Short mmCIF file of C-alpha atoms (C1' of nucleotides) in Angstrom, two decimals:
data_model
loop_
_atom_site.label_atom_id
_atom_site.label_comp_id
_atom_site.label_asym_id
_atom_site.label_seq_id
_atom_site.Cartn_x
_atom_site.Cartn_y
_atom_site.Cartn_z
CA MET A 1 -0.20 -0.07 -0.07
CA VAL A 2 2.90 2.34 -0.82
CA PHE A 3 0.65 3.86 -3.56
CA THR A 4 -0.69 6.80 -1.57
CA LEU A 5 3.10 8.09 -1.29
CA SER A 6 2.92 9.90 -4.60
CA VAL A 7 -0.22 12.14 -3.14
CA GLU A 8 1.52 12.53 0.31
CA LYS A 9 3.71 15.42 -0.80
CA GLY A 10 0.91 17.31 -2.35
CA ARG A 11 3.14 20.18 -3.33
CA THR A 12 4.27 18.42 -6.32
CA ALA A 13 1.86 15.73 -6.76
CA MET A 14 -0.09 17.38 -9.61
CA SER A 15 0.95 14.64 -12.35
CA THR A 16 0.88 16.71 -15.50
CA ALA A 17 -0.13 20.25 -14.94
CA GLN A 18 2.74 22.64 -15.49
CA GLU A 19 0.89 25.62 -14.03
CA THR A 20 0.11 26.55 -10.35
CA PRO A 21 -2.99 28.80 -9.40
CA GLY A 22 -0.83 31.74 -9.43
CA GLY A 23 0.18 31.42 -13.10
CA GLU A 24 3.82 30.54 -12.30
CA MET A 25 5.33 27.61 -13.82
CA GLN A 26 5.83 24.43 -11.91
CA PRO A 27 9.42 23.65 -11.47
CA TRP A 28 10.49 20.03 -12.05
CA ALA A 29 7.34 19.20 -14.11
CA GLU A 30 9.39 17.69 -16.81
CA VAL A 31 10.86 15.37 -14.87
CA THR A 32 9.43 11.88 -14.87
CA PRO A 33 8.50 9.39 -13.42
CA ASP A 34 6.97 10.74 -10.26
CA ALA A 35 9.23 8.87 -8.13
CA ALA A 36 12.27 10.51 -10.01
CA ARG A 37 10.81 13.85 -9.71
CA ARG A 38 10.48 13.56 -5.77
CA LEU A 39 14.10 12.49 -5.45
CA LEU A 40 15.24 15.26 -7.40
CA ILE A 41 13.18 17.81 -5.59
CA ALA A 42 14.46 16.03 -2.16
CA ALA A 43 18.17 16.62 -3.68
CA VAL A 44 17.75 20.16 -4.37
CA GLU A 45 16.41 20.75 -1.29
CA ALA A 46 19.09 18.75 0.79
CA PHE A 47 21.98 20.30 -1.46
CA ALA A 48 20.71 23.62 -0.89
CA GLU A 49 20.68 23.44 2.88
CA ARG A 50 23.86 21.45 3.53
CA GLY A 51 25.84 21.80 0.17
CA TYR A 52 26.46 18.52 -2.28
CA HIS A 53 29.60 17.18 -0.75
CA ALA A 54 27.85 17.44 2.78
CA THR A 55 24.42 15.59 1.62
CA THR A 56 23.95 11.85 1.91
CA THR A 57 22.34 9.48 -0.38
CA ARG A 58 20.54 8.12 2.73
CA ASP A 59 19.64 11.91 3.37
CA ILE A 60 17.72 12.49 -0.39
CA ALA A 61 16.48 9.09 -0.17
CA GLY A 62 14.69 9.62 3.14
CA ARG A 63 13.52 13.07 2.40
CA ALA A 64 11.58 11.25 -0.74
CA GLY A 65 10.24 8.56 1.48
CA MET A 66 12.39 5.87 0.08
CA SER A 67 14.99 3.67 1.08
CA PRO A 68 18.50 4.48 -0.06
CA ALA A 69 18.72 1.85 -2.91
CA ALA A 70 15.51 3.18 -5.11
CA LEU A 71 17.82 6.41 -5.72
CA TYR A 72 19.97 3.91 -8.04
CA ILE A 73 16.96 3.05 -9.91
CA HIS A 74 16.53 6.26 -11.56
CA TYR A 75 19.85 7.82 -11.33
CA LYS A 76 23.18 6.26 -11.74
CA THR A 77 25.24 8.11 -9.32
CA LYS A 78 24.54 11.14 -6.92
CA GLU A 79 26.36 13.41 -9.37
CA GLU A 80 24.02 12.56 -11.89
CA LEU A 81 21.19 13.97 -9.72
CA LEU A 82 23.25 17.30 -9.49
CA HIS A 83 23.89 17.35 -13.28
CA ARG A 84 20.18 16.76 -13.97
CA ILE A 85 19.40 19.64 -11.28
CA SER A 86 22.12 22.11 -12.67
CA ARG A 87 21.15 21.59 -16.37
CA ILE A 88 17.59 22.12 -15.84
CA GLY A 89 18.38 25.38 -13.75
CA HIS A 90 20.56 26.77 -16.34
CA ASP A 91 18.18 25.90 -19.08
CA LYS A 92 15.63 28.03 -17.32
CA ALA A 93 17.68 30.73 -16.33
CA LEU A 94 18.97 31.03 -20.29
CA ASP A 95 15.28 31.05 -21.03
CA ILE A 96 14.57 33.84 -18.85
CA VAL A 97 17.17 35.87 -19.80
CA ARG A 98 16.77 35.10 -23.61
CA THR A 99 13.14 36.08 -23.65
CA ALA A 100 13.92 39.39 -21.98
CA ALA A 101 16.53 40.02 -24.60
CA ASP A 102 14.52 39.05 -27.68
CA ALA A 103 11.43 41.33 -26.44
CA GLY A 104 10.59 44.60 -28.26
CA GLY A 105 11.35 47.60 -26.83
CA THR A 106 14.23 49.98 -26.02
CA PRO A 107 17.50 48.45 -24.69
CA ALA A 108 16.80 50.11 -21.33
CA GLU A 109 13.50 48.43 -21.00
CA ARG A 110 15.07 44.92 -22.39
CA LEU A 111 17.96 45.20 -19.76
CA SER A 112 15.04 45.85 -16.77
CA ASP A 113 13.14 43.16 -17.97
CA ALA A 114 16.19 40.83 -17.99
CA VAL A 115 17.26 41.67 -14.48
CA ARG A 116 13.88 41.97 -12.92
CA SER A 117 12.81 38.30 -14.00
CA PHE A 118 16.36 36.91 -13.69
CA VAL A 119 16.72 38.39 -10.23
CA ARG A 120 12.96 36.99 -9.15
CA TRP A 121 13.93 33.83 -10.34
CA HIS A 122 17.25 33.80 -8.12
CA ALA A 123 14.89 34.85 -5.12
CA GLY A 124 11.68 33.03 -5.40
CA GLN A 125 13.53 29.53 -6.51
CA HIS A 126 16.69 30.68 -4.38
CA THR A 127 16.26 26.85 -2.94
CA THR A 128 17.12 25.92 -6.77
CA ALA A 129 19.29 28.75 -7.70
CA ARG A 130 21.61 28.61 -4.91
CA VAL A 131 22.46 24.50 -5.91
CA VAL A 132 22.71 25.63 -9.79
CA GLN A 133 25.05 28.55 -9.12
CA TYR A 134 27.24 27.48 -6.35
CA GLU A 135 27.24 23.50 -6.44
CA LEU A 136 29.18 23.74 -9.91
CA GLU A 137 32.37 22.79 -8.89
CA ALA A 138 31.20 19.40 -7.52
CA LEU A 139 30.34 18.31 -11.19
CA GLY A 140 32.89 16.26 -13.09
CA PRO A 141 34.59 18.16 -16.10
CA GLU A 142 32.60 17.00 -18.87
CA ALA A 143 29.26 18.24 -17.04
CA ARG A 144 31.06 21.15 -15.73
CA ALA A 145 31.77 22.06 -19.21
CA GLU A 146 28.36 21.75 -20.54
CA ILE A 147 27.14 23.79 -18.01
CA ILE A 148 29.78 26.46 -18.32
CA ALA A 149 28.76 26.93 -21.97
CA LEU A 150 25.12 27.51 -21.08
CA ARG A 151 26.64 30.56 -18.59
CA ARG A 152 28.58 31.65 -21.58
CA GLN A 153 25.14 31.89 -23.61
CA VAL A 154 23.52 33.61 -20.56
CA ASP A 155 26.53 36.22 -20.27
CA ALA A 156 26.24 36.58 -24.20
CA GLU A 157 22.49 37.80 -24.13
CA VAL A 158 23.26 40.42 -21.17
CA ARG A 159 26.25 41.74 -22.96
CA ARG A 160 24.27 41.93 -26.24
CA ILE A 161 21.28 44.27 -24.61
CA ILE A 162 24.25 46.58 -22.89
CA GLN A 163 25.88 46.68 -26.47
CA ASP A 164 22.78 47.63 -28.13
CA GLY A 165 22.26 50.17 -25.35
CA VAL A 166 25.46 51.71 -25.97
CA ALA A 167 24.99 51.66 -29.99
CA THR A 168 21.94 53.77 -29.39
CA GLY A 169 23.30 56.00 -26.93
CA GLU A 170 21.10 55.32 -24.46
CA PHE A 171 23.76 53.66 -21.99
CA ASP A 172 27.03 55.09 -20.93
CA VAL A 173 29.21 52.48 -20.47
CA PRO A 174 33.21 52.50 -20.46
CA ASP A 175 33.86 48.68 -20.09
CA VAL A 176 30.93 46.36 -21.38
CA PRO A 177 32.12 43.27 -20.75
CA GLY A 178 33.30 44.15 -17.23
CA THR A 179 29.78 45.62 -16.52
CA THR A 180 28.05 42.75 -18.24
CA LEU A 181 30.14 40.53 -15.66
CA ALA A 182 29.07 42.59 -12.75
CA VAL A 183 25.56 42.92 -13.56
CA LEU A 184 25.24 39.22 -13.63
CA SER A 185 27.26 38.49 -10.77
CA LEU A 186 25.04 40.83 -8.70
CA CYS A 187 21.79 39.17 -10.10
CA ILE A 188 23.54 35.61 -9.20
CA ASP A 189 24.59 36.31 -5.72
CA VAL A 190 20.81 37.28 -4.71
CA ALA A 191 20.47 33.54 -4.38
CA ARG A 192 23.16 33.36 -1.98
CA TRP A 193 21.75 35.96 0.62
CA PHE A 194 17.92 35.89 -0.08
CA ASN A 195 15.81 34.95 2.64
CA VAL A 196 11.86 34.14 2.59
CA ASP A 197 11.58 35.42 5.83
CA GLY A 198 13.43 38.44 5.43
CA PRO A 199 11.75 41.89 4.70
CA ARG A 200 11.86 41.91 0.83
CA THR A 201 9.47 39.96 -1.77
CA PRO A 202 11.28 38.72 -4.86
CA ASP A 203 9.38 41.23 -6.70
CA GLU A 204 10.95 43.91 -4.55
CA VAL A 205 14.20 42.72 -5.04
CA GLY A 206 13.63 42.57 -8.72
CA ALA A 207 12.47 46.07 -8.89
CA LEU A 208 15.36 47.41 -6.78
CA TYR A 209 18.06 45.48 -8.73
CA ALA A 210 16.69 46.66 -11.97
CA ASP A 211 17.04 50.36 -11.10
CA LEU A 212 20.40 49.64 -9.68
CA VAL A 213 21.60 48.35 -12.89
CA ARG A 214 19.74 50.65 -14.81
CA ARG A 215 22.19 53.23 -12.86
CA MET A 216 25.17 50.97 -13.52
CA VAL A 217 24.73 51.34 -17.23
CA GLY A 218 24.39 55.12 -17.11
CA PHE A 219 20.79 55.19 -18.35
CA LYS A 220 19.28 58.80 -17.79
CA GLY A 221 15.68 57.80 -17.42
CA MET B 1 66.09 17.07 9.67
CA VAL B 2 62.43 18.59 9.23
CA PHE B 3 63.95 22.20 9.91
CA THR B 4 64.30 23.14 6.06
CA LEU B 5 60.69 22.46 5.49
CA SER B 6 59.84 26.06 6.64
CA VAL B 7 61.88 27.54 3.83
CA GLU B 8 60.54 24.95 1.42
CA LYS B 9 57.31 26.89 0.66
CA GLY B 10 58.98 30.14 -0.03
CA ARG B 11 56.01 32.28 -0.41
CA THR B 12 55.10 32.33 3.17
CA ALA B 13 58.49 31.63 5.08
CA MET B 14 59.58 34.85 6.11
CA SER B 15 59.13 34.02 9.52
CA THR B 16 58.45 37.48 11.46
CA ALA B 17 58.18 40.09 8.76
CA GLN B 18 54.66 41.24 7.80
CA GLU B 19 55.28 43.23 4.53
CA THR B 20 56.15 41.85 1.40
CA PRO B 21 58.73 43.51 -0.85
CA GLY B 22 55.46 44.98 -2.62
CA GLY B 23 54.28 46.33 0.69
CA GLU B 24 51.63 44.23 0.77
CA MET B 25 50.54 42.72 4.16
CA GLN B 26 51.74 39.18 4.51
CA PRO B 27 48.25 37.23 5.56
CA TRP B 28 48.40 34.84 8.25
CA ALA B 29 51.59 36.28 9.91
CA GLU B 30 49.74 36.42 13.00
CA VAL B 31 49.47 32.54 13.10
CA THR B 32 52.09 30.88 14.94
CA PRO B 33 53.84 28.42 15.53
CA ASP B 34 55.29 27.90 11.88
CA ALA B 35 53.58 24.50 11.52
CA ALA B 36 50.09 25.73 12.58
CA ARG B 37 50.45 28.66 9.90
CA ARG B 38 51.70 25.93 7.38
CA LEU B 39 48.56 24.05 7.95
CA LEU B 40 46.39 26.77 8.09
CA ILE B 41 47.66 27.73 4.69
CA ALA B 42 47.26 24.31 3.48
CA ALA B 43 43.49 24.37 4.66
CA VAL B 44 42.62 27.64 2.83
CA GLU B 45 43.98 26.26 -0.63
CA ALA B 46 42.51 22.89 -0.24
CA PHE B 47 38.86 24.32 1.09
CA ALA B 48 39.15 26.86 -1.76
CA GLU B 49 39.77 24.38 -4.42
CA ARG B 50 37.55 21.54 -3.44
CA GLY B 51 35.19 23.16 -0.69
CA TYR B 52 35.24 22.37 3.27
CA HIS B 53 33.15 19.11 3.05
CA ALA B 54 35.17 17.74 0.12
CA THR B 55 38.43 18.49 1.83
CA THR B 56 39.91 15.49 3.95
CA THR B 57 42.10 16.17 7.03
CA ARG B 58 44.75 13.96 5.23
CA ASP B 59 44.74 16.39 2.14
CA ILE B 60 45.42 19.37 4.38
CA ALA B 61 48.14 17.68 6.50
CA GLY B 62 49.78 16.30 3.16
CA ARG B 63 49.85 19.59 1.82
CA ALA B 64 51.60 21.07 4.72
CA GLY B 65 54.18 18.12 4.55
CA MET B 66 52.88 16.36 7.57
CA SER B 67 51.07 13.14 8.78
CA PRO B 68 47.36 13.25 9.27
CA ALA B 69 47.82 13.34 13.03
CA ALA B 70 50.08 16.24 13.15
CA LEU B 71 46.78 18.54 12.35
CA TYR B 72 45.33 17.72 15.98
CA ILE B 73 48.34 18.87 17.82
CA HIS B 74 47.37 22.15 16.36
CA TYR B 75 43.87 22.32 15.97
CA LYS B 76 41.12 20.34 18.06
CA THR B 77 39.03 19.63 15.25
CA LYS B 78 38.86 20.44 11.23
CA GLU B 79 35.83 22.92 11.86
CA GLU B 80 38.37 24.53 14.36
CA LEU B 81 40.76 25.46 11.23
CA LEU B 82 37.74 26.89 9.26
CA HIS B 83 36.73 28.90 12.35
CA ARG B 84 40.30 30.24 12.59
CA ILE B 85 40.47 31.07 8.93
CA SER B 86 36.90 32.42 9.03
CA ARG B 87 37.45 34.62 11.76
CA ILE B 88 41.01 35.99 10.69
CA GLY B 89 39.63 36.95 7.21
CA HIS B 90 36.44 38.63 8.29
CA ASP B 91 38.87 40.71 11.00
CA LYS B 92 40.85 41.60 7.70
CA ALA B 93 37.59 42.42 5.90
CA LEU B 94 36.03 44.51 8.31
CA ASP B 95 39.33 46.45 8.99
CA ILE B 96 39.52 47.12 5.24
CA VAL B 97 35.96 48.68 5.40
CA ARG B 98 36.63 50.70 8.34
CA THR B 99 39.78 51.92 7.51
CA ALA B 100 38.11 53.40 4.46
CA ALA B 101 35.07 54.41 6.15
CA ASP B 102 37.03 56.49 8.91
CA ALA B 103 39.28 57.93 6.54
CA GLY B 104 38.71 61.90 5.64
CA GLY B 105 36.95 63.08 2.55
CA THR B 106 33.83 63.19 1.04
CA PRO B 107 31.22 60.34 1.28
CA ALA B 108 32.01 59.71 -2.45
CA GLU B 109 35.43 59.32 -1.65
CA ARG B 110 35.05 57.24 1.19
CA LEU B 111 32.56 54.77 -0.94
CA SER B 112 35.08 54.44 -4.00
CA ASP B 113 38.12 53.82 -1.50
CA ALA B 114 36.30 51.03 0.59
CA VAL B 115 34.91 49.32 -2.58
CA ARG B 116 38.20 49.81 -4.18
CA SER B 117 40.11 48.26 -1.37
CA PHE B 118 37.80 45.79 -0.35
CA VAL B 119 37.36 44.50 -3.92
CA ARG B 120 41.29 44.55 -4.49
CA TRP B 121 41.16 42.01 -1.44
CA HIS B 122 38.78 39.81 -2.52
CA ALA B 123 40.22 39.59 -6.00
CA GLY B 124 43.88 39.54 -4.76
CA GLN B 125 43.13 37.03 -2.04
CA HIS B 126 40.60 35.31 -3.81
CA THR B 127 41.51 31.87 -2.40
CA THR B 128 41.18 33.16 1.34
CA ALA B 129 38.04 34.89 0.55
CA ARG B 130 36.06 32.18 -1.16
CA VAL B 131 36.43 30.15 1.91
CA VAL B 132 35.78 32.82 4.27
CA GLN B 133 32.63 34.02 2.16
CA TYR B 134 31.09 30.66 0.98
CA GLU B 135 32.25 28.02 3.79
CA LEU B 136 30.20 30.11 6.36
CA GLU B 137 27.60 27.24 6.60
CA ALA B 138 29.77 24.47 7.40
CA LEU B 139 30.55 26.40 10.63
CA GLY B 140 28.81 25.25 13.96
CA PRO B 141 26.17 27.48 15.39
CA GLU B 142 28.25 29.23 17.61
CA ALA B 143 31.16 29.97 15.20
CA ARG B 144 28.55 30.76 12.72
CA ALA B 145 27.09 33.54 14.93
CA GLU B 146 30.26 34.81 15.95
CA ILE B 147 31.06 35.41 12.18
CA ILE B 148 27.40 36.69 11.13
CA ALA B 149 28.07 39.57 13.94
CA LEU B 150 31.32 40.47 11.91
CA ARG B 151 29.42 40.59 8.94
CA ARG B 152 26.73 42.87 10.20
CA GLN B 153 29.53 45.18 10.95
CA VAL B 154 30.73 45.47 7.95
CA ASP B 155 27.08 46.07 6.53
CA ALA B 156 26.91 48.89 9.13
CA GLU B 157 30.12 50.51 8.16
CA VAL B 158 29.00 50.45 4.36
CA ARG B 159 25.65 51.64 5.35
CA ARG B 160 26.98 54.53 7.39
CA ILE B 161 29.02 56.04 4.24
CA ILE B 162 26.00 55.83 2.10
CA GLN B 163 23.78 57.55 4.56
CA ASP B 164 26.09 60.05 5.11
CA GLY B 165 26.46 61.00 1.14
CA VAL B 166 22.47 60.84 1.12
CA ALA B 167 22.61 63.63 4.13
CA THR B 168 24.99 65.79 2.08
CA GLY B 169 22.94 65.32 -0.77
CA GLU B 170 25.86 63.99 -2.84
CA PHE B 171 24.02 60.64 -3.11
CA ASP B 172 20.60 59.75 -4.56
CA VAL B 173 19.41 56.35 -3.17
CA PRO B 174 15.78 55.42 -2.49
CA ASP B 175 16.57 52.55 -0.79
CA VAL B 176 19.73 52.62 1.88
CA PRO B 177 19.49 49.38 3.38
CA GLY B 178 18.75 47.40 0.26
CA THR B 179 21.49 49.43 -1.93
CA THR B 180 24.04 48.71 0.80
CA LEU B 181 23.43 45.24 0.43
CA ALA B 182 23.53 45.17 -3.21
CA VAL B 183 26.87 46.77 -2.91
CA LEU B 184 28.24 44.28 -0.48
CA SER B 185 26.99 41.57 -2.59
CA LEU B 186 28.59 42.62 -5.84
CA CYS B 187 31.84 43.11 -3.70
CA ILE B 188 31.90 39.64 -2.07
CA ASP B 189 31.12 37.55 -5.33
CA VAL B 190 34.18 38.96 -7.00
CA ALA B 191 36.04 36.10 -4.80
CA ARG B 192 33.90 33.64 -6.57
CA TRP B 193 34.52 34.81 -10.24
CA PHE B 194 37.71 36.35 -10.19
CA ASN B 195 40.34 34.13 -11.96
CA VAL B 196 44.24 34.75 -11.79
CA ASP B 197 44.69 33.94 -15.56
CA GLY B 198 41.90 36.20 -16.71
CA PRO B 199 42.48 39.19 -18.33
CA ARG B 200 41.78 41.68 -15.18
CA THR B 201 44.14 42.73 -12.39
CA PRO B 202 42.86 43.07 -8.73
CA ASP B 203 43.32 46.70 -9.16
CA GLU B 204 41.46 46.88 -12.37
CA VAL B 205 38.52 45.07 -10.98
CA GLY B 206 38.74 47.62 -7.69
CA ALA B 207 38.32 50.74 -10.14
CA LEU B 208 35.85 49.45 -12.20
CA TYR B 209 33.70 48.21 -9.38
CA ALA B 210 34.68 51.54 -7.79
CA ASP B 211 33.09 53.46 -10.68
CA LEU B 212 30.09 51.01 -10.81
CA VAL B 213 29.17 51.70 -6.93
CA ARG B 214 29.47 55.45 -7.66
CA ARG B 215 26.92 55.29 -10.18
CA MET B 216 24.57 52.57 -8.19
CA VAL B 217 24.53 55.56 -5.29
CA GLY B 218 23.32 58.26 -7.85
CA PHE B 219 26.68 60.39 -7.47
CA LYS B 220 27.20 62.87 -10.04
CA GLY B 221 30.86 63.30 -10.25
"C1'" DC C 1 -3.95 -17.78 -13.87
"C1'" DC C 2 0.57 -16.91 -15.83
"C1'" DT C 3 4.55 -14.14 -17.27
"C1'" DG C 4 7.88 -10.51 -17.65
"C1'" DA C 5 8.76 -5.95 -16.75
"C1'" DA C 6 9.12 -2.05 -13.77
"C1'" DC C 7 9.89 -0.50 -8.98
"C1'" DC C 8 11.13 -0.77 -4.38
"C1'" DT C 9 13.51 -2.74 -0.14
"C1'" DG C 10 16.82 -4.89 2.99
"C1'" DA C 11 21.15 -6.40 4.07
"C1'" DG C 12 25.77 -5.43 3.28
"C1'" DC C 13 30.30 -4.60 0.77
"C1'" DG C 14 34.53 -1.87 0.38
"C1'" DG C 15 36.72 1.94 1.40
"C1'" DG C 16 37.75 6.23 3.15
"C1'" DC C 17 36.49 9.53 6.74
"C1'" DG C 18 37.45 12.33 11.12
"C1'" DC C 19 40.02 11.37 15.14
"C1'" DT C 20 42.88 8.83 18.69
"C1'" DT C 21 46.72 6.86 20.95
"C1'" DA C 22 51.07 4.81 22.22
"C1'" DG C 23 55.67 5.95 21.45
"C1'" DC C 24 59.76 8.19 19.15
"C1'" DG C 25 63.26 11.92 18.61
"C1'" DT C 26 64.61 16.47 19.73
"C1'" DC C 27 65.10 20.14 22.48
"C1'" DG C 28 66.26 23.82 26.79
"C1'" DA C 29 66.63 23.52 31.34
"C1'" DT C 30 68.83 21.61 35.21
"C1'" DA D 1 73.81 13.30 32.21
"C1'" DT D 2 69.07 13.72 32.83
"C1'" DC D 3 64.29 14.86 32.19
"C1'" DG D 4 59.87 16.67 31.25
"C1'" DA D 5 57.66 19.41 27.33
"C1'" DC D 6 56.99 19.51 22.71
"C1'" DG D 7 56.21 18.16 17.94
"C1'" DC D 8 55.79 14.71 15.49
"C1'" DT D 9 54.52 9.75 13.34
"C1'" DA D 10 52.78 4.63 12.46
"C1'" DA D 11 49.02 2.25 13.19
"C1'" DG D 12 44.68 1.97 13.49
"C1'" DC D 13 39.58 2.59 15.86
"C1'" DG D 14 34.84 2.99 14.69
"C1'" DC D 15 31.65 5.01 11.82
"C1'" DC D 16 28.99 6.05 7.77
"C1'" DC D 17 29.76 7.13 3.15
"C1'" DG D 18 28.44 5.63 -2.15
"C1'" DC D 19 26.90 2.17 -4.20
"C1'" DT D 20 25.73 -3.00 -5.22
"C1'" DC D 21 22.39 -6.92 -5.45
"C1'" DA D 22 19.41 -10.57 -4.68
"C1'" DG D 23 14.45 -10.63 -3.94
"C1'" DG D 24 9.81 -9.21 -2.91
"C1'" DT D 25 5.71 -6.83 -4.57
"C1'" DT D 26 2.75 -4.92 -7.94
"C1'" DC D 27 0.60 -4.63 -12.65
"C1'" DA D 28 -0.61 -4.87 -17.71
"C1'" DG D 29 -1.30 -8.11 -21.22
"C1'" DG D 30 -2.40 -12.50 -22.60
#
DNA sequence: CCTGAACCTGAGCGGGCGCTTAGCGTCGAT
DNA sequence: ATCGACGCTAAGCGCCCGCTCAGGTTCAGG
């Protein structure tokens, strides 16, 4: 009678729906079957709390309500879990930035949108983001190389927006690569310090950071 | 004939001098005796490369040219090593910010100086800074509380400068605590991405970041 | 019913972990 | 010359790690 387990963790139990009532995309909906998804979510939580190396496979399996051996039916190693998490998270991050970069509007609008949504994700999904952004070095060489390539694409998208703004004269940026790096660094580090019990909502942090970045690129609006 | 070992690692072998030829303060000079310092430096390097949890006491002792047991003559546990590193590093960071904050000059000058030297330290000593800033969660509750108190003091110093600038009308900052947080987050994250083989020197990053922060606080210079 | 496939568990292997202990060599002080 | 203090090592203890494997349960198709 283990069957009721798939409903026990109600937060992630909706089997095919990808949208919450709030309209936010349900994360990890692409991970199937259900048991694999529950293990992956358990791993995200454990990795975010304790770090990859300090997390045991027994802990992950326990959080998912399974025995330690069950993990190895769905994933070959503990590292594969991290790889899958990192890959999905970086895909999402790239998607967020690319959507904003490809949208219409002035460079200032596109940059603000990109920063706002990128920061909102790092704050709202800070558990995932923490793993995605800070546990990179635990991956093996090949997996790490794959992830680094995705990060370079994120960097390229942001640099593109800033370059557009410089070209139109909207922005005043002496060092485009350096400023791009700083903007991304600023946004990513939100995942490290953001606290759900803190005074700011993800929306508020997104708005604040969009304004700060607007200033960094010398936009006079 | 182990005595020559103290000269083997020439970079840190000057026994009492605290200044390098370049005038930069020699880190870890306060740690004595020599064997304890060598172990601590080895730990910093290992923690920075692999992370606290992935580093073994055997690795630390090996890097210092000693047997695993030697570590426990100078430090009670592996965690005490991290604690000492974190404590000394945070003391140094606080000292850097406080020196700039207490110096004479306009708020803009003091903020630029603080950011420049703070960033220069995070870039130049990025090995240490990485451990200091990113391995905090590996500490036990009491040690962590002590370190967090130091971080709050750093935050208070930066906030003070920004508040001064707002008071004199030099700065235009709608959200002082939020901007303070962002400035510090930006500087700290340098330790994560800075690469010695990269295109920028610590001085250059410091100058770039001082300029970016000047923009963030709305200083029209 | 039977069967094969899918999924999961209990038990446990080999190994490396943090840390301890008994004892050795080298000192300065007597 | 002797001695305790100090710094260190070789050996290893007990534990828990990532991971495996034989076997049990469930379920759809025939």
